[in-house]
CSV table of C-alpha atoms in Angstrom, one decimal:
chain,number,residue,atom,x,y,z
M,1,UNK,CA,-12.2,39.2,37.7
M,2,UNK,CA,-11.3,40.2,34.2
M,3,UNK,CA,-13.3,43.8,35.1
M,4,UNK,CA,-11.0,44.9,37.7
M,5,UNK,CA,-7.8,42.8,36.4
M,6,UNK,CA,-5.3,45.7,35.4
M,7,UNK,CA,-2.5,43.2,34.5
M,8,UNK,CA,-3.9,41.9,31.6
M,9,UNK,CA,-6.8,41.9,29.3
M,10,UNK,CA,-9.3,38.7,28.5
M,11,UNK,CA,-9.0,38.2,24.7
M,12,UNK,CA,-11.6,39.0,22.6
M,13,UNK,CA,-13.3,35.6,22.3
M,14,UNK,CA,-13.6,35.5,26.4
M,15,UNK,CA,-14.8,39.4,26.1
M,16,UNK,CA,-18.0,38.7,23.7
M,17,UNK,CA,-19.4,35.7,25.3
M,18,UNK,CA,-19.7,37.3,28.5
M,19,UNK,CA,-16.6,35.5,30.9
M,20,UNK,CA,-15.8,37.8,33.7
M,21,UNK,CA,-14.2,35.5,36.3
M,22,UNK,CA,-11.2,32.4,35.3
M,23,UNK,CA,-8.0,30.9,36.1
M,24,UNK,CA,-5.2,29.8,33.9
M,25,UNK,CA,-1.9,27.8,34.1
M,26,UNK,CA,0.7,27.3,31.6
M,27,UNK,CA,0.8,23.9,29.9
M,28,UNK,CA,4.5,22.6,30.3
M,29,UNK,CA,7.0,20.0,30.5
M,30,UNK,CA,10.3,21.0,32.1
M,31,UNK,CA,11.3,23.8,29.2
M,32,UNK,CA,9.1,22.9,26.7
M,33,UNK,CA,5.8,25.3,26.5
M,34,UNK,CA,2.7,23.9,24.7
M,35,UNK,CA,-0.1,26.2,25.4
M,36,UNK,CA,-2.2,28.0,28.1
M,37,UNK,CA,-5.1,25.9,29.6
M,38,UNK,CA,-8.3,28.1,31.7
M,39,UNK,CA,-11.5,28.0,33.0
M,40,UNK,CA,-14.0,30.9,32.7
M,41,UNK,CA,-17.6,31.3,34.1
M,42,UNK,CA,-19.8,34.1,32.6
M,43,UNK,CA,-20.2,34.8,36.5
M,44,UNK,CA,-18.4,36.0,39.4
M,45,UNK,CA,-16.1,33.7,40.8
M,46,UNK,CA,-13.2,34.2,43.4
M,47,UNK,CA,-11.2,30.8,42.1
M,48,UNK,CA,-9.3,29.2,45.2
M,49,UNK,CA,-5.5,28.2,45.1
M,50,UNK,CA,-7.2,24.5,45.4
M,51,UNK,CA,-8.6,25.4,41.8
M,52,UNK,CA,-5.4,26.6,40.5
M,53,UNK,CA,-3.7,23.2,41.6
M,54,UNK,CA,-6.5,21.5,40.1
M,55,UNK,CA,-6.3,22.5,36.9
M,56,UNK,CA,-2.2,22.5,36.8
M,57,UNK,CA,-2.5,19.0,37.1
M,58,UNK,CA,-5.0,18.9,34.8
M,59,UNK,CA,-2.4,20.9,32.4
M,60,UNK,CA,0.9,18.2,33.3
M,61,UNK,CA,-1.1,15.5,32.3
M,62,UNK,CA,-2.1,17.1,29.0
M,63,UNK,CA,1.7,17.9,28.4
M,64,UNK,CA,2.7,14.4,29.1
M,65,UNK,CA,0.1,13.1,26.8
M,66,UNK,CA,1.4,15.7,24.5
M,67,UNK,CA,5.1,14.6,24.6
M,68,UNK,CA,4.3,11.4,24.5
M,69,UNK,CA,2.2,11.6,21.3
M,70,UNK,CA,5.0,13.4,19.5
M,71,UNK,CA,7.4,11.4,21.1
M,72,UNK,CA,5.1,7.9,19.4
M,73,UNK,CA,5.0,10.0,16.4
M,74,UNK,CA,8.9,10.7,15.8
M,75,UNK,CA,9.5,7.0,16.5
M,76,UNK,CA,6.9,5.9,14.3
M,77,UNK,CA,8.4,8.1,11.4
M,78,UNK,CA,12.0,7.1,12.4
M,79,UNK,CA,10.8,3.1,12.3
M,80,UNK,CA,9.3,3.6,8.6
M,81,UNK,CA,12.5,5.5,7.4
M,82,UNK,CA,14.7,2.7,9.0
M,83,UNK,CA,12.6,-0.1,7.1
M,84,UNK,CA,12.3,2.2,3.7
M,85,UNK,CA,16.4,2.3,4.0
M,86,UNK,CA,16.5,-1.6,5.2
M,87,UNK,CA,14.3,-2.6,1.9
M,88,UNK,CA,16.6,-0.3,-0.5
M,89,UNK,CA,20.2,-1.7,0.6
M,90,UNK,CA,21.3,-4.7,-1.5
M,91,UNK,CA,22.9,-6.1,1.7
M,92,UNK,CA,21.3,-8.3,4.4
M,93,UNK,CA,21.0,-7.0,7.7
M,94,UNK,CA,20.4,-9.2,10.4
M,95,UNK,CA,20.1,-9.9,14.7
M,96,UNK,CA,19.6,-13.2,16.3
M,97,UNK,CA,19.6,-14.7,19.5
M,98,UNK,CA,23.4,-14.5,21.1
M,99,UNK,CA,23.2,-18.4,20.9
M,100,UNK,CA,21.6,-17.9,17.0
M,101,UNK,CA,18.8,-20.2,18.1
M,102,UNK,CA,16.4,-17.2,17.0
M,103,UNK,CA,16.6,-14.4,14.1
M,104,UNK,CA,15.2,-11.6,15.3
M,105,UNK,CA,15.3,-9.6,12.2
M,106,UNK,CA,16.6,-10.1,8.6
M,107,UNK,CA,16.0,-7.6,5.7
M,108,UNK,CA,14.3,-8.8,2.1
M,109,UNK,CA,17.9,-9.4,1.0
M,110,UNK,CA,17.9,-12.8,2.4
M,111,UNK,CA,15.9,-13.6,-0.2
M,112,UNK,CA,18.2,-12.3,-3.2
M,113,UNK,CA,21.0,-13.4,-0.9
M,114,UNK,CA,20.8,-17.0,0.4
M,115,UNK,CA,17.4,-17.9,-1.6
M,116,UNK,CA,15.0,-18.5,1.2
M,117,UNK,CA,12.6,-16.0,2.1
M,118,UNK,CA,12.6,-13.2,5.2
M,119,UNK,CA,9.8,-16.0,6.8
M,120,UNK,CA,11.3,-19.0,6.3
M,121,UNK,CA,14.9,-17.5,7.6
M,122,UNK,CA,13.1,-16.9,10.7
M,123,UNK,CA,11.3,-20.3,11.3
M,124,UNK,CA,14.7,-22.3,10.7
M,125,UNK,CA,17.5,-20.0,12.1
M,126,UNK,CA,20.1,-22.4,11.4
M,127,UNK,CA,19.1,-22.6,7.7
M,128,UNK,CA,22.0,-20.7,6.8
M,129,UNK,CA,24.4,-23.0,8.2
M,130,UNK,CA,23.5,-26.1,6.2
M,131,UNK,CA,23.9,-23.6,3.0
M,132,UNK,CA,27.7,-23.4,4.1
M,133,UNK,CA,30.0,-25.1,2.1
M,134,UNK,CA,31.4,-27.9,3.8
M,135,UNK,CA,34.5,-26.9,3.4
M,136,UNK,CA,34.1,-23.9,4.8
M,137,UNK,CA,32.4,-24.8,8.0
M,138,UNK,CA,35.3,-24.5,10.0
M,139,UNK,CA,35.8,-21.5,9.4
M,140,UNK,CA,32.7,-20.3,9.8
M,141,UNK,CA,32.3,-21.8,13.2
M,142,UNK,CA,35.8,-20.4,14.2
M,143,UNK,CA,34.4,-16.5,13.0
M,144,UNK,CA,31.6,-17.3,15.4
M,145,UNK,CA,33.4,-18.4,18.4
M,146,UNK,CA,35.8,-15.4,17.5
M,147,UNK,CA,32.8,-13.1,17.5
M,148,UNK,CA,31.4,-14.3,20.7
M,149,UNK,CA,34.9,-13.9,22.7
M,150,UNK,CA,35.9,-10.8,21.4
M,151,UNK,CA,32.8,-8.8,20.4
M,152,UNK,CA,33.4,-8.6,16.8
M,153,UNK,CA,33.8,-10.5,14.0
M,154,UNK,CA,34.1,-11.2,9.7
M,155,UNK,CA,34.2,-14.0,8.3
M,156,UNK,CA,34.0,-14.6,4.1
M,157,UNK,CA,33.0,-17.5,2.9
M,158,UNK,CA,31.0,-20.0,0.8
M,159,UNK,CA,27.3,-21.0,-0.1
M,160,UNK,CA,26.1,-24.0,-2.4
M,161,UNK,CA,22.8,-23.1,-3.3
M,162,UNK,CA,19.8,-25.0,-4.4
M,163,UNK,CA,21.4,-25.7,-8.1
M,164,UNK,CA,24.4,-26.3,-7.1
M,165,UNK,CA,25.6,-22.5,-7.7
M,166,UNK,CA,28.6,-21.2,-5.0
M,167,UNK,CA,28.6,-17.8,-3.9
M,168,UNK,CA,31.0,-16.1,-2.4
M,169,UNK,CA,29.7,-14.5,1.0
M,170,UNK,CA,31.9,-12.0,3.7
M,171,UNK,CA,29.5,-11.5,6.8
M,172,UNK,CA,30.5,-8.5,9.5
M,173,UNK,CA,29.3,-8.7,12.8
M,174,UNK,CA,29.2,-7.7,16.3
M,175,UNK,CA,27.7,-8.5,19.8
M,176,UNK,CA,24.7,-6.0,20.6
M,177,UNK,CA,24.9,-5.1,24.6
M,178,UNK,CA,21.9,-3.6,26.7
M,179,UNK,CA,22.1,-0.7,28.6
M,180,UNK,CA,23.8,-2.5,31.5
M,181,UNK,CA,26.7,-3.6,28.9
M,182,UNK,CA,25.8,-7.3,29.0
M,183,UNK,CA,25.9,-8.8,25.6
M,184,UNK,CA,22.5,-9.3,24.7
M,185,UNK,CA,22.2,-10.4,21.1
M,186,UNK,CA,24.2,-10.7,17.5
M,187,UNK,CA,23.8,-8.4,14.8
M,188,UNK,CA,25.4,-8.2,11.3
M,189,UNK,CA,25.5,-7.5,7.6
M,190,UNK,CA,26.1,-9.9,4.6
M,191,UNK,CA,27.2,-9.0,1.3
């Protein structure tokens, strides 16, 4: 009863349109504080502890949506930097399958890099390998076994593109574990 309440005062906006009775909880999230949320009624009302529990649920919900919103936010604005910074590097950045049967990302430098497009790289994961020169298979497939068994890996070696152009390539890369610290898939850079 905001008449007789001597620990605090309604504010202003409650005062003019005529609230004399409410209930309020904090809206919260372990530490994090994110505003008041009330009910008011214009007449007398003695608001039961029922009420109260009520409308604190009411307020955890809203501070879960809350945090989650930010939380969908920051990774959404993290994501977009990530790709801007993915799009800018001259390297190509790549993950795939642990068995390479899949890509499951590659950067636009494919393109510049091995002359087939982000797409295409995708659709025929093993594209790449047919680009090695022969000569250099070996070794390539030696890198990979050596990557698989010990969790890391380089290897440099050569392309023969569409003209007939060689180009030098040194690839780094390393075996991506889960949270569990099973390997779970391959992930590198080509320059």
């Amino acid at each position: 009863d905001l008449s007789s309440e001597t620990r605090f005062h309604g504010p202003p906006l409650l005062l003019t349109h005529g609230i004399v009775s409410g209930v309020s909880v904090v809206i919260r999230l372990g530490d994090e504080l994110f505003g008041v949320l009330g009910a008011h009624t214009a007449r007398r009302r003695s608001f039961s502890m029922q009420d109260a529990t009520f409308l604190r649920s009411v307020a955890n919900m809203l501070a879960t949506v809350i945090q989650r919103r930010r939380a969908e936010t920051a990774l959404r604005e993290s994501e977009e930097r990530f790709r801007h910074l993915l799009r800018s590097i001259r390297d190509m950045v790549w993950s795939s399958t642990l068995d390479g049967s899949q890509v499951l990302f590659v950067n636009e430098a494919v393109e510049r890099i091995f002359g087939v497009s982000p797409e295409e790289f995708r659709r025929n994961p093993r594209r790449w390998y047919g680009l090695v020169h022969p000569d250099d298979r070996a070794l390539v497939e030696a890198g990979v076994k050596h990557l698989l068994t010990t969790g890391t890996g380089e290897v440099e070696y050569r392309i023969v593109m569409k003209g007939g152009e060689i180009r030098w390539l040194y690839n780094r890369a390393a075996v991506i574990r889960d949270e569990n610290g099973m390997p779970a898939r391959l992930g590198g850079v080509v320059s």
